mmCIF file of C-alpha atoms in Angstrom:
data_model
loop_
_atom_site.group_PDB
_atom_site.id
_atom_site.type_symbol
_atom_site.label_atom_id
_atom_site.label_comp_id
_atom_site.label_asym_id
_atom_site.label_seq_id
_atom_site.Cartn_x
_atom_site.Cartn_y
_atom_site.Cartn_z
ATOM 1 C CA UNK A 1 0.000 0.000 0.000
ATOM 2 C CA UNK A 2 2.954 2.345 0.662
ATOM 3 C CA UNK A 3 4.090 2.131 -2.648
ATOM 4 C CA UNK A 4 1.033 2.406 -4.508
ATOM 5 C CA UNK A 5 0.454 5.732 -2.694
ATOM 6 C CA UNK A 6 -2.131 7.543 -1.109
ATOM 7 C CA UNK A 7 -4.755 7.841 -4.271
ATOM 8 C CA UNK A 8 -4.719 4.215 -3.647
ATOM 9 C CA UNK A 9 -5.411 4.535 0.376
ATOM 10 C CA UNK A 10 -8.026 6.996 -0.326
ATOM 11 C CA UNK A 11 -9.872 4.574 -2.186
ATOM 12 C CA UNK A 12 -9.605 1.806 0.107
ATOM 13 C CA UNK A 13 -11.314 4.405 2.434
ATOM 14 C CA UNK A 14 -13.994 5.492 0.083
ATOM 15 C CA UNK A 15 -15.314 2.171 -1.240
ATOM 16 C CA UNK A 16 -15.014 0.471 2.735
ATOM 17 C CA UNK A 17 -17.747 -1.132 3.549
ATOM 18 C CA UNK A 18 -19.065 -1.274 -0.408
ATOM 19 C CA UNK A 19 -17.726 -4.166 -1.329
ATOM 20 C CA UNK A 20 -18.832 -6.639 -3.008
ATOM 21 C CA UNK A 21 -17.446 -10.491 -3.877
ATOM 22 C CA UNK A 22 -15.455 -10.143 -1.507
ATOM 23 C CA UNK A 23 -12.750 -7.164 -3.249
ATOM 24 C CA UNK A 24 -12.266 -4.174 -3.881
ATOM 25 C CA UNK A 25 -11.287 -2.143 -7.369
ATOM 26 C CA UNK A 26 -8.913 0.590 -7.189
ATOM 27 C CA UNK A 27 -6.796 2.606 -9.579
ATOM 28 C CA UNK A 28 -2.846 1.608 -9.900
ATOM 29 C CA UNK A 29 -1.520 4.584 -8.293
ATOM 30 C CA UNK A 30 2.172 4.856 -8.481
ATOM 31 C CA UNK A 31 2.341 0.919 -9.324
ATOM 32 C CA UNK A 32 3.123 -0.051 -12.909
ATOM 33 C CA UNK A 33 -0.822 -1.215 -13.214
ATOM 34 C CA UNK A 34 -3.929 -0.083 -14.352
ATOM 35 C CA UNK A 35 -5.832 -1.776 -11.594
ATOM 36 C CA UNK A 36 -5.498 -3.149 -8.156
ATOM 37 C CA UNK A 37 -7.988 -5.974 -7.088
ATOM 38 C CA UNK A 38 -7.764 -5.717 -3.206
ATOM 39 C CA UNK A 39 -9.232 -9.026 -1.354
ATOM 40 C CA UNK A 40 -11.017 -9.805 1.506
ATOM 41 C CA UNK A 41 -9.640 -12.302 3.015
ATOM 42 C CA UNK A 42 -12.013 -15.185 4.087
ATOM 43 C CA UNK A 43 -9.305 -18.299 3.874
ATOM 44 C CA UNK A 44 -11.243 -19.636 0.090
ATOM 45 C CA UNK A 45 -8.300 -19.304 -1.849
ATOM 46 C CA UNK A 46 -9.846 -21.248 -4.988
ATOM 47 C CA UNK A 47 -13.261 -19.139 -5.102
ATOM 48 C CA UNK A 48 -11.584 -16.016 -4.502
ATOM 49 C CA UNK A 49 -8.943 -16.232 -7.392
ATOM 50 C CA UNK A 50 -12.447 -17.672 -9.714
ATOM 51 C CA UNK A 51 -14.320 -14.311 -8.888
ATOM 52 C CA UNK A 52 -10.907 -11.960 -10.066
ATOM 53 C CA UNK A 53 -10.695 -13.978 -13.100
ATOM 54 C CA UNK A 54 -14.244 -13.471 -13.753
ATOM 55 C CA UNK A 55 -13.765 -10.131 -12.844
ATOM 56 C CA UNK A 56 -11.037 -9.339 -14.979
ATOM 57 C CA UNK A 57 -12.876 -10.890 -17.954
ATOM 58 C CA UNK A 58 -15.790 -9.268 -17.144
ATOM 59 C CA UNK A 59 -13.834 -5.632 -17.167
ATOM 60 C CA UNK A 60 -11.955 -6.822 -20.592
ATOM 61 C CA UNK A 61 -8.410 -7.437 -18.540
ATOM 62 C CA UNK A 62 -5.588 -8.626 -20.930
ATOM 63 C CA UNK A 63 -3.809 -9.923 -17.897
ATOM 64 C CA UNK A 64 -3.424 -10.201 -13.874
ATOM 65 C CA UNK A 65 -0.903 -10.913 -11.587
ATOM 66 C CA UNK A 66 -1.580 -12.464 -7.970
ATOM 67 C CA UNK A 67 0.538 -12.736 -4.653
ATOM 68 C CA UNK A 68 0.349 -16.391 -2.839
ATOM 69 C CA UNK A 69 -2.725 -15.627 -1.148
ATOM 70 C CA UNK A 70 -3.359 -16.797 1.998
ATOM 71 C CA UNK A 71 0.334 -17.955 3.085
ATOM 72 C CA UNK A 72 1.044 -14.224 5.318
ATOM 73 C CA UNK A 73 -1.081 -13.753 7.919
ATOM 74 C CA UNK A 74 -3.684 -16.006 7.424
ATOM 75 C CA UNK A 75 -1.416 -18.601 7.928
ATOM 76 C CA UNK A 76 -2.241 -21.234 5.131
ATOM 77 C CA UNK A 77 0.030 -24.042 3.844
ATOM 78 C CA UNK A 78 1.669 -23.153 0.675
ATOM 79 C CA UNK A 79 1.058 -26.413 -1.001
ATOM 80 C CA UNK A 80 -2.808 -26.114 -0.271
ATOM 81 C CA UNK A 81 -3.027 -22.332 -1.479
ATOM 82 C CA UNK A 82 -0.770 -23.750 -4.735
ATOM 83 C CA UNK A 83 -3.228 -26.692 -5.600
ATOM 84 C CA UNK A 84 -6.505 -24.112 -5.109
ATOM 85 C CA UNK A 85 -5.156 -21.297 -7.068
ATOM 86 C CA UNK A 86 -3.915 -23.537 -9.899
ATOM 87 C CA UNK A 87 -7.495 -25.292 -9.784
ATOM 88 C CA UNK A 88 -9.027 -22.195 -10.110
ATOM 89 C CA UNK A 89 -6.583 -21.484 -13.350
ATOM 90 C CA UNK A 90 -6.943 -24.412 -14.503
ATOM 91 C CA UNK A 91 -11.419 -24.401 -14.486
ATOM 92 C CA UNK A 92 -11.345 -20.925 -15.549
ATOM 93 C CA UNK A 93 -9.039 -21.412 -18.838
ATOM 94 C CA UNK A 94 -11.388 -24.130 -19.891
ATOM 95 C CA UNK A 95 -14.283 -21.879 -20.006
ATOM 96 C CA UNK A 96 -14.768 -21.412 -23.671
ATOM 97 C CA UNK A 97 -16.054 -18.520 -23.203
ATOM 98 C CA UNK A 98 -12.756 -16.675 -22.014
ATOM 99 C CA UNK A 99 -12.191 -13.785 -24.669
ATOM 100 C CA UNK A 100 -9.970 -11.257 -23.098
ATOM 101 C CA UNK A 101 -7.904 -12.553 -20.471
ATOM 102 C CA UNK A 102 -4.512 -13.517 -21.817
ATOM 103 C CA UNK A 103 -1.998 -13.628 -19.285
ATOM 104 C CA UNK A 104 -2.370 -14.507 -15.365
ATOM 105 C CA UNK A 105 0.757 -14.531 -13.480
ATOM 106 C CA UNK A 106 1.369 -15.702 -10.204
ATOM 107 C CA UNK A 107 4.595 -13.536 -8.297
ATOM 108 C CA UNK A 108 5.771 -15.789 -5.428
ATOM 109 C CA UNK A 109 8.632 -13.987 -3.325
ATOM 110 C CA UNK A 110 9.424 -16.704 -0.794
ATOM 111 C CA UNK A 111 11.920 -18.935 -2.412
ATOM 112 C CA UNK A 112 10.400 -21.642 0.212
ATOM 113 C CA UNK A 113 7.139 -21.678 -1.876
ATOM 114 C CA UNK A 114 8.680 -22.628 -5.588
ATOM 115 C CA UNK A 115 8.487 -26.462 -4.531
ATOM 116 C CA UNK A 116 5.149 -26.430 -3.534
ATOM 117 C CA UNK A 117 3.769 -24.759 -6.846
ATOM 118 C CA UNK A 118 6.087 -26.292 -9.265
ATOM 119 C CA UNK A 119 4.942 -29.796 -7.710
ATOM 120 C CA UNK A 120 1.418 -28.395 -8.218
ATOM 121 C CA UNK A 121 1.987 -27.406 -11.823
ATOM 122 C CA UNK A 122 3.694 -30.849 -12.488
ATOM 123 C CA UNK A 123 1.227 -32.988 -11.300
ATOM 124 C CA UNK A 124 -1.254 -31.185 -13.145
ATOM 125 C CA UNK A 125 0.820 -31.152 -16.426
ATOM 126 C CA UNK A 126 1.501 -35.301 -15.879
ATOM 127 C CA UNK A 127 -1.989 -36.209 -14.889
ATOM 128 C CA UNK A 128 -4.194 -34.157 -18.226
ATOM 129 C CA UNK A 129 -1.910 -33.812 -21.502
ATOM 130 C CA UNK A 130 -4.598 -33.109 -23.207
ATOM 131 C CA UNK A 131 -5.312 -29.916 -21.360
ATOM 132 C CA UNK A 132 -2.037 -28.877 -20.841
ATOM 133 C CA UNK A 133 -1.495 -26.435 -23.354
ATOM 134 C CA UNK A 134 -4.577 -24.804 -22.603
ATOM 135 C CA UNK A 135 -4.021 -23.708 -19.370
ATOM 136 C CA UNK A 136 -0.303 -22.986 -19.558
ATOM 137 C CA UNK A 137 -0.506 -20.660 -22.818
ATOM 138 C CA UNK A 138 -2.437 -18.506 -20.443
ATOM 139 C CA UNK A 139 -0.692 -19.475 -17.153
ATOM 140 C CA UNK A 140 2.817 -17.617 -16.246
ATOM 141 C CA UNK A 141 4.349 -17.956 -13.446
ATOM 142 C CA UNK A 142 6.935 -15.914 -12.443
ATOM 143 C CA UNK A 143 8.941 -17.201 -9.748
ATOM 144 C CA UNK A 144 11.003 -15.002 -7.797
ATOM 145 C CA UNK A 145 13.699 -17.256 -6.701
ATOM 146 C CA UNK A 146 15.803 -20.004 -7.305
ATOM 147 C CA UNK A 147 13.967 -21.767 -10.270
ATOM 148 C CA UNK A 148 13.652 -25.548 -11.034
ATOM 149 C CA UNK A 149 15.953 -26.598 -13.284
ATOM 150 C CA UNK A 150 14.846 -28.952 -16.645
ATOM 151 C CA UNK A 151 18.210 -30.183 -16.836
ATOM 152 C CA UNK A 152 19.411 -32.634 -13.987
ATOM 153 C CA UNK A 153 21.713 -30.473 -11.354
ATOM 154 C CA UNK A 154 25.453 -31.338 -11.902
ATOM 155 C CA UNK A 155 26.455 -32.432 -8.732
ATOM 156 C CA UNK A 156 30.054 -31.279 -7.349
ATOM 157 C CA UNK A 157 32.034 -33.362 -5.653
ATOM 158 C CA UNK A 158 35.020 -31.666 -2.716
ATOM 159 C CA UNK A 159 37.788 -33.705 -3.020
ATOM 160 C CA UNK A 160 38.696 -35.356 -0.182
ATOM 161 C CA UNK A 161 40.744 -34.550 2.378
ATOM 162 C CA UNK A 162 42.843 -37.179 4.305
ATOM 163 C CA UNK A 163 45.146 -36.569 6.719
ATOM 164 C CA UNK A 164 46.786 -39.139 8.484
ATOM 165 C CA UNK A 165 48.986 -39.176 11.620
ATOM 166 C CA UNK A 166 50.526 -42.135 13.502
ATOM 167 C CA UNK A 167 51.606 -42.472 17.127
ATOM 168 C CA UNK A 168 53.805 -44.973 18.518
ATOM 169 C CA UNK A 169 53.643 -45.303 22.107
ATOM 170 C CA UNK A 170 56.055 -47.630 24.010
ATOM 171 C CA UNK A 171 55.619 -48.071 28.249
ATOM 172 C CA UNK A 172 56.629 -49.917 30.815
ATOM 173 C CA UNK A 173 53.752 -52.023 31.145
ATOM 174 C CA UNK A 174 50.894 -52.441 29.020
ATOM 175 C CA UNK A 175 48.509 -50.451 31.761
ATOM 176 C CA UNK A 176 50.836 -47.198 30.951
ATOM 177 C CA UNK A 177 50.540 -47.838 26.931
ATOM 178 C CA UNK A 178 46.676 -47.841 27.923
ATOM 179 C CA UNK A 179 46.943 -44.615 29.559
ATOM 180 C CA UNK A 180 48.790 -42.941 27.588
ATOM 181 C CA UNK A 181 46.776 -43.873 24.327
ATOM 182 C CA UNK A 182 43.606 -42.881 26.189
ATOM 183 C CA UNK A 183 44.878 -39.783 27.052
ATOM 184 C CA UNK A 184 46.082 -39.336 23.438
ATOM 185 C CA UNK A 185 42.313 -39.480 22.173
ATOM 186 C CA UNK A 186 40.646 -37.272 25.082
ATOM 187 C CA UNK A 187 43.359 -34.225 23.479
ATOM 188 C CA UNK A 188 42.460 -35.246 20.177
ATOM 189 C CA UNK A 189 38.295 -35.020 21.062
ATOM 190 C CA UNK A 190 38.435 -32.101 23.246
ATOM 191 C CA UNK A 191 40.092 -30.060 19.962
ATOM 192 C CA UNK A 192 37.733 -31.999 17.396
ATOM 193 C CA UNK A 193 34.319 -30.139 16.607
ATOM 194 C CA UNK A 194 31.539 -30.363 14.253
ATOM 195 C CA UNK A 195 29.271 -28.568 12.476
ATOM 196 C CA UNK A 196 26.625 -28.570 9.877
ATOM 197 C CA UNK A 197 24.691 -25.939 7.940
ATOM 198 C CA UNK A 198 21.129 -26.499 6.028
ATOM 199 C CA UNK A 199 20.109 -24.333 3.372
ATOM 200 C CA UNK A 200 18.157 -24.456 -0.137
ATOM 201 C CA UNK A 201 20.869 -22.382 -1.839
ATOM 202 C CA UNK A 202 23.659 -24.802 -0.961
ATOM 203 C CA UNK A 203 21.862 -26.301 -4.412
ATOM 204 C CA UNK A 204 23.100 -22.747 -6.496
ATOM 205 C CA UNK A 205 26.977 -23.828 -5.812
ATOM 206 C CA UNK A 206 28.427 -23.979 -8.821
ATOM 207 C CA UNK A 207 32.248 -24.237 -9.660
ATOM 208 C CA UNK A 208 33.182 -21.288 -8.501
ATOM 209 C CA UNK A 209 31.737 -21.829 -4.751
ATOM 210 C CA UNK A 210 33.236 -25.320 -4.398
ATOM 211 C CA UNK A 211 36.834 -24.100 -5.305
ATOM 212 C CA UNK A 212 36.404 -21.578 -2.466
ATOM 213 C CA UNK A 213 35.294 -24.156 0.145
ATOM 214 C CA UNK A 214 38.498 -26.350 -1.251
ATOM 215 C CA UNK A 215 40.885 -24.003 -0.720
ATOM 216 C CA UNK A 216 39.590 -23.529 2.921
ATOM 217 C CA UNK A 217 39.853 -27.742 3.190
ATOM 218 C CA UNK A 218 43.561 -26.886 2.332
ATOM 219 C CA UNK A 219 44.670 -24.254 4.409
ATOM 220 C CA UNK A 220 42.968 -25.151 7.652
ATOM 221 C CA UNK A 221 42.718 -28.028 10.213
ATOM 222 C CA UNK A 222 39.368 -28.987 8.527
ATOM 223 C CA UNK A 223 37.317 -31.204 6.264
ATOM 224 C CA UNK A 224 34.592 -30.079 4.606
ATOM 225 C CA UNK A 225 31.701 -32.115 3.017
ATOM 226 C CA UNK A 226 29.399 -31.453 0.741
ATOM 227 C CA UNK A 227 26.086 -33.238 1.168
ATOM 228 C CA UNK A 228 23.590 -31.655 -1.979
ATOM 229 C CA UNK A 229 21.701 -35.182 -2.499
ATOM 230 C CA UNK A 230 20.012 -34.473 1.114
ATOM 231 C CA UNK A 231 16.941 -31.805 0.837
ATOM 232 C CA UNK A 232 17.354 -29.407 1.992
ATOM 233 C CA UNK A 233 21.386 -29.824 1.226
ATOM 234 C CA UNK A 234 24.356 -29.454 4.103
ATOM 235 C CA UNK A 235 27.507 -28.387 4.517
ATOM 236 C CA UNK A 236 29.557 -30.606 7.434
ATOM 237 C CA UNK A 237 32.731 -28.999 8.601
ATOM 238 C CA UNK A 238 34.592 -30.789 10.667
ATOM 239 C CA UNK A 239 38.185 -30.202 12.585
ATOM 240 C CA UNK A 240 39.778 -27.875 15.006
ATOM 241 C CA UNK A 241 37.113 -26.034 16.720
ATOM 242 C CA UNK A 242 38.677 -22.708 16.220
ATOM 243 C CA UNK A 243 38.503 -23.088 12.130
ATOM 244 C CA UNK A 244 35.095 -24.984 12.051
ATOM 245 C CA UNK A 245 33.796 -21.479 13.819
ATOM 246 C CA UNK A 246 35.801 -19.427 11.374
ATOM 247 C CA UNK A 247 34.763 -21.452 8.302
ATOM 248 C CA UNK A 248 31.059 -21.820 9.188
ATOM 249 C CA UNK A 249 31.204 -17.606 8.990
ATOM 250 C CA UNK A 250 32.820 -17.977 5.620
ATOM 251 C CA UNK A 251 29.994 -20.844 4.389
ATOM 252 C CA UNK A 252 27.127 -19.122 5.845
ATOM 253 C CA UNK A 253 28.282 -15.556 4.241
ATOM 254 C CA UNK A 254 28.373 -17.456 0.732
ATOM 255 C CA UNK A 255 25.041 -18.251 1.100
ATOM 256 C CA UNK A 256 23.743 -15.033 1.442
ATOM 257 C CA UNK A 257 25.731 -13.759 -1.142
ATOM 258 C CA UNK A 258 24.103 -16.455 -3.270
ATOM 259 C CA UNK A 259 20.796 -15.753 -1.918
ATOM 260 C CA UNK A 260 21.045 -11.748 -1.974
ATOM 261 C CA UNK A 261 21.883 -12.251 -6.086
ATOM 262 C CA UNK A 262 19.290 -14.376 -7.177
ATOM 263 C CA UNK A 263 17.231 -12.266 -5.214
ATOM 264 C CA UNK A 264 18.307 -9.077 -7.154
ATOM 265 C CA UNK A 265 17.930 -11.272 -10.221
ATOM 266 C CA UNK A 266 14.762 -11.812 -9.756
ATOM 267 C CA UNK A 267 13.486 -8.793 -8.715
ATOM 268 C CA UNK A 268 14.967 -7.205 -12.180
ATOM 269 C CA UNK A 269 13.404 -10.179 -14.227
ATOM 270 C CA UNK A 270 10.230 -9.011 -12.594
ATOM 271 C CA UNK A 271 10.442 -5.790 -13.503
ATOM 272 C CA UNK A 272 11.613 -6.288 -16.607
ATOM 273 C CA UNK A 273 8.534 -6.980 -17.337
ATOM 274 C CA UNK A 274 6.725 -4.469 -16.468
ATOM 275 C CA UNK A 275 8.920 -1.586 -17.448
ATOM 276 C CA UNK A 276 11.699 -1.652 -20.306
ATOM 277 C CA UNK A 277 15.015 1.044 -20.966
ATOM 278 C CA UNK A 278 16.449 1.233 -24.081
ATOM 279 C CA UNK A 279 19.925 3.423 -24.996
ATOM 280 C CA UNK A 280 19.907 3.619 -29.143
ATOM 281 C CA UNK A 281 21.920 1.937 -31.512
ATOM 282 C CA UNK A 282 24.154 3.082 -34.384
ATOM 283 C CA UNK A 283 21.275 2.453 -37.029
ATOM 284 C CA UNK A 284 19.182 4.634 -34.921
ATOM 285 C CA UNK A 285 16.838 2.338 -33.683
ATOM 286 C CA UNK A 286 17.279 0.752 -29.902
ATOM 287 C CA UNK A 287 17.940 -2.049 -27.776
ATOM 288 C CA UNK A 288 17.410 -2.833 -24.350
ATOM 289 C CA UNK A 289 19.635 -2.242 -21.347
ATOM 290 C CA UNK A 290 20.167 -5.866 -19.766
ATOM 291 C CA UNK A 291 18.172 -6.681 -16.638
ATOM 292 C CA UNK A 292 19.864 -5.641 -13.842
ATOM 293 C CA UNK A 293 20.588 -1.951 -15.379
ATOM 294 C CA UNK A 294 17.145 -1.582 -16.676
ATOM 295 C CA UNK A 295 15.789 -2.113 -12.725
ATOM 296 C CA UNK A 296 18.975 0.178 -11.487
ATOM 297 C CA UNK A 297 17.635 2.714 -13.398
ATOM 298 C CA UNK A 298 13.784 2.681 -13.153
ATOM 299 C CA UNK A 299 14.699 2.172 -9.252
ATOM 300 C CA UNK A 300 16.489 5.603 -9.210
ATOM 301 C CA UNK A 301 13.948 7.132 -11.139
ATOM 302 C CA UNK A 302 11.140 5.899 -8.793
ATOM 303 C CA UNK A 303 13.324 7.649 -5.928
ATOM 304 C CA UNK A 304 13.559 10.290 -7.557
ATOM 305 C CA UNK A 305 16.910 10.407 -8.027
ATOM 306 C CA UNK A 306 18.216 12.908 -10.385
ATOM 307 C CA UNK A 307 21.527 11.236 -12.162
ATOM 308 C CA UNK A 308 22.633 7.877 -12.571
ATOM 309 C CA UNK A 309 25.573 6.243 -13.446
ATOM 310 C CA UNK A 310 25.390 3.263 -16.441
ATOM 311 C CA UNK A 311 27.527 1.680 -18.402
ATOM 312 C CA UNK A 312 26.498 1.960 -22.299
ATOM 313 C CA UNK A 313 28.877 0.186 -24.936
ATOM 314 C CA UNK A 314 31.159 -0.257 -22.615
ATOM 315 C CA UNK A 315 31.515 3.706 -21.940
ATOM 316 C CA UNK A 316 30.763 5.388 -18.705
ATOM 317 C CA UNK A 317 27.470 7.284 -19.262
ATOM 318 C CA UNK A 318 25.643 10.123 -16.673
ATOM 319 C CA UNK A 319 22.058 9.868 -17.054
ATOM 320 C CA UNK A 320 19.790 12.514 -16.425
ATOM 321 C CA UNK A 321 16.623 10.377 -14.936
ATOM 322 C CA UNK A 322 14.122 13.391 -15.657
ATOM 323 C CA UNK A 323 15.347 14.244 -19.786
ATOM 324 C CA UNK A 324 16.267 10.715 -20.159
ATOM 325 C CA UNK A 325 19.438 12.313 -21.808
ATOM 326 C CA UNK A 326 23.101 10.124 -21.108
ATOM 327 C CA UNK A 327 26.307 12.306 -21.567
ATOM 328 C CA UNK A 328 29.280 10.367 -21.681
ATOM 329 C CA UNK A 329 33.139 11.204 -20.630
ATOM 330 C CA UNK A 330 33.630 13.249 -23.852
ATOM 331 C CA UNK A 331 30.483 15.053 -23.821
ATOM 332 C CA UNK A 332 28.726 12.818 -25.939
ATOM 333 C CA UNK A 333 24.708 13.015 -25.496
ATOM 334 C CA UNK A 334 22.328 10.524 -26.523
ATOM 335 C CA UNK A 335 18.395 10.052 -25.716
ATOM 336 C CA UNK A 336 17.334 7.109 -23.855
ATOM 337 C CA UNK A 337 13.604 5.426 -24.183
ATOM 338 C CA UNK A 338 11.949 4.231 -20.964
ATOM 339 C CA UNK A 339 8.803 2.224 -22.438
ATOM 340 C CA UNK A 340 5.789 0.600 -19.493
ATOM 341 C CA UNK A 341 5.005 -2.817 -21.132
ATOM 342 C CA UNK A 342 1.163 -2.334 -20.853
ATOM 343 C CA UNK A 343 -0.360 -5.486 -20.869
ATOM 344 C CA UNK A 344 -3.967 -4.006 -20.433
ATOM 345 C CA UNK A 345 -3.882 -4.820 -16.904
#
C-alpha cells in the first residue's frame, strides 16, 4: 500500500464497507498497473482467485498478476493455497467462453514456496496432456527465486581430504601404553568439533563456490563435506574447533551472497517486465539495457533520483533520470527510451 500511494489509500477508504465479492477495485496509483484488485480475506483461496478472473474478464483485462494468497497472515500451507489457485486457473481457462484474459501470473517472493507450486503445476501437467497447453498458454508464473531446473543439477564433488597421523607409544607395562593412548584421544576429542549448515541455496553452488570451500579444506585443520543429495542440502565442517567457527562464517556468508543475487535477479526479471530502458543503436533504432541496469535505473527514477551512473557500450554514461538524456566522458549526449510494457492490466 505504501508504494502504490495515497490515491490508492483513499480509495480503500472510500469504497469500505461497499464491497462486493469479496474485493475491492482501485486505480494503480504509483504501481506499474492499471488496476489493483484488493481481497477480503475469508481463507477460500480457490473461489476467490475464480471471482478476479471473472472479474477481470468481465472488465476486458488482458492480464493479472496475484501474490500467494493466503500464506502471510492467514497462515495457510503453501502447497494447499498452490493446488486451489492452480485449480481455479486451470477451471477458468477451460471456459470457452474466455475472450480477453490472456496472461495470469502468479509472483511468489518466498523462495520456500517454488516447490510447492512447481509440484502443483507438475502434477497437473503429468496427470491431463490433453489440457495442458490450454491452461499454460495462459498461465505464467513468475517465480522469484531459485527456479527448477529442466536439466538434472550437476552435482560437485570436494575432493577429499585425508590426513593421516601415527603415534607410537612404548611403556613400561601395558597399563601405561593404555593410559597414555587414552589420554592421546581425550586431546584429540576435546580439539575436534563439528558442524553442519542447512540451506536451499547450498543447491546454487556452482564451480566457482566449491573451489572456495576447497581451498579452505587446504589451508585449515578442517574437512569439509558437501552433502547436496540431502533436501534441503548441508555443509559438514569438521576439525579444530577454532577453524570450524571461522569457516562456518565464511559458508554461511556465501550463502547469502548467493541468496542476496538471485534475489536481485529476480526482482529485475520481474520488472523487466513491467517496465523496459532502451539506450539507441548506431542504425538509430534501440535495444534494451540488460536486466539488472534496466531495474537500477527505473529504481532511481522511482526515488527520484536525479543522475545515474550506467555503463552503455562499454563507456561510462551520466544519465539525467528526468530528460532521459546520457552524456558520456567526452560530452557525448544521446536520448534514452523508458517504455511501461502495458499489458492491459
Amino acid at each position: 500500500m505504501d508504494a502504490a500511494g495515497s490515491q490508492v489509500a483513499d480509495e480503500c477508504a472510500q469504497y469500505a464497507g461497499l464491497y462486493q465479492n469479496g474485493f475491492v477495485t482501485t486505480c494503480g496509483g504509483n504501481l506499474l498497473c492499471s488496476k489493483i484488485i484488493h481481497l477480503i480475506t475469508n481463507n477460500q483461496v480457490k473461489s476467490q482467485v475464480s471471482e478476479v478472473l471473472q472479474e477481470c474478464e468481465r472488465r476486458m483485462y488482458k492480464s493479472v498478476a496475484f501474490p500467494a494468497i493466503g500464506t502471510g497472515q492467514a497462515g495457510q500451507s503453501s502447497a494447499k493455497v498452490a493446488d486451489e489457485m492452480l485449480d481455479a486457473v486451470v477451471e477458468f481457462a477451460r471456459q470457452k467462453s474466455v475472450q480477453h484474459l490472456q496472461t495470469i501470473k502468479i509472483v511468489i517472493f518466498q523462495t520456500n514456496m517454488l516447490t510447492d507450486f512447481y509440484e502443483s503445476m507438475k502434477k497437473r501437467e503429468d496427470s491431463d496432456s490433453s489440457t495442458t497447453e490450454l491452461w499454460l498458454s495462459m498461465f505464467k508464473s513468475i517465480f522469484l527465486g531459485r527456479k527448477e531446473s529442466s536439466e538434472k543439477k550437476k552435482f560437485m564433488i570436494l575432493e577429499k581430504k585425508v590426513d593421516l597421523v601415527t603415534f607410537e607409544i612404548c611403556g613400561e607395562s601395558q597399563e601405561k601404553v593404555d593410559m597414555t593412548e587414552s589420554w592421546i584421544k581425550h586431546l584429540i576429542l576435546k580439539e575436534q568439533f563439528e558442524n553442519t549448515i542447512s540451506d536451499e541455496a547450498i543447491e546454487s553452488f556452482d564451480e566457482t563456490q566449491i573451489a572456495v570451500l576447497e581451498d579452505l579444506q587446504r589451508k585449515n585443520q578442517v574437512t569439509i563435506q558437501l552433502l547436496n543429495k540431502l533436501s534441503p542440502p548441508q555443509i559438514k565442517i569438521s576439525g579444530i574447533s577454532r577453524d570450524v567457527c571461522s569457516i562456518s562464517l565464511t559458508v554461511q556468508g556465501m550463502i547469502q551472497q548467493i541468496k542476496s543475487t538471485e534475489e536481485e535477479q529476480s526482482k529485475a526479471e520481474l520488472l523487466h517486465n513491467l517496465v523496459e530502458w532502451r539506450y539507441p543503436r548506431s542504425n538509430c533504432s534501440f535495444v534494451a539495457f540488460d536486466k539488472l541496469t534496466n531495474m537500477q535505473l527505473e529504481c532511481a527514477k522511482m526515488d527520484k533520483k536525479l543522475h545515474l551512473n550506467v555503463i552503455i557500450k562499454k563507456k561510462n554514461y551520466k544519465v539525467d533520470l528526468n530528460t532521459l538524456k546520457a552524456t558520456n566522458d567526452q560530452g557525448k549526449t544521446i536520448n534514452l527510451q523508458r517504455v511501461i510494457k502495458d499489458e492491459g492490466k
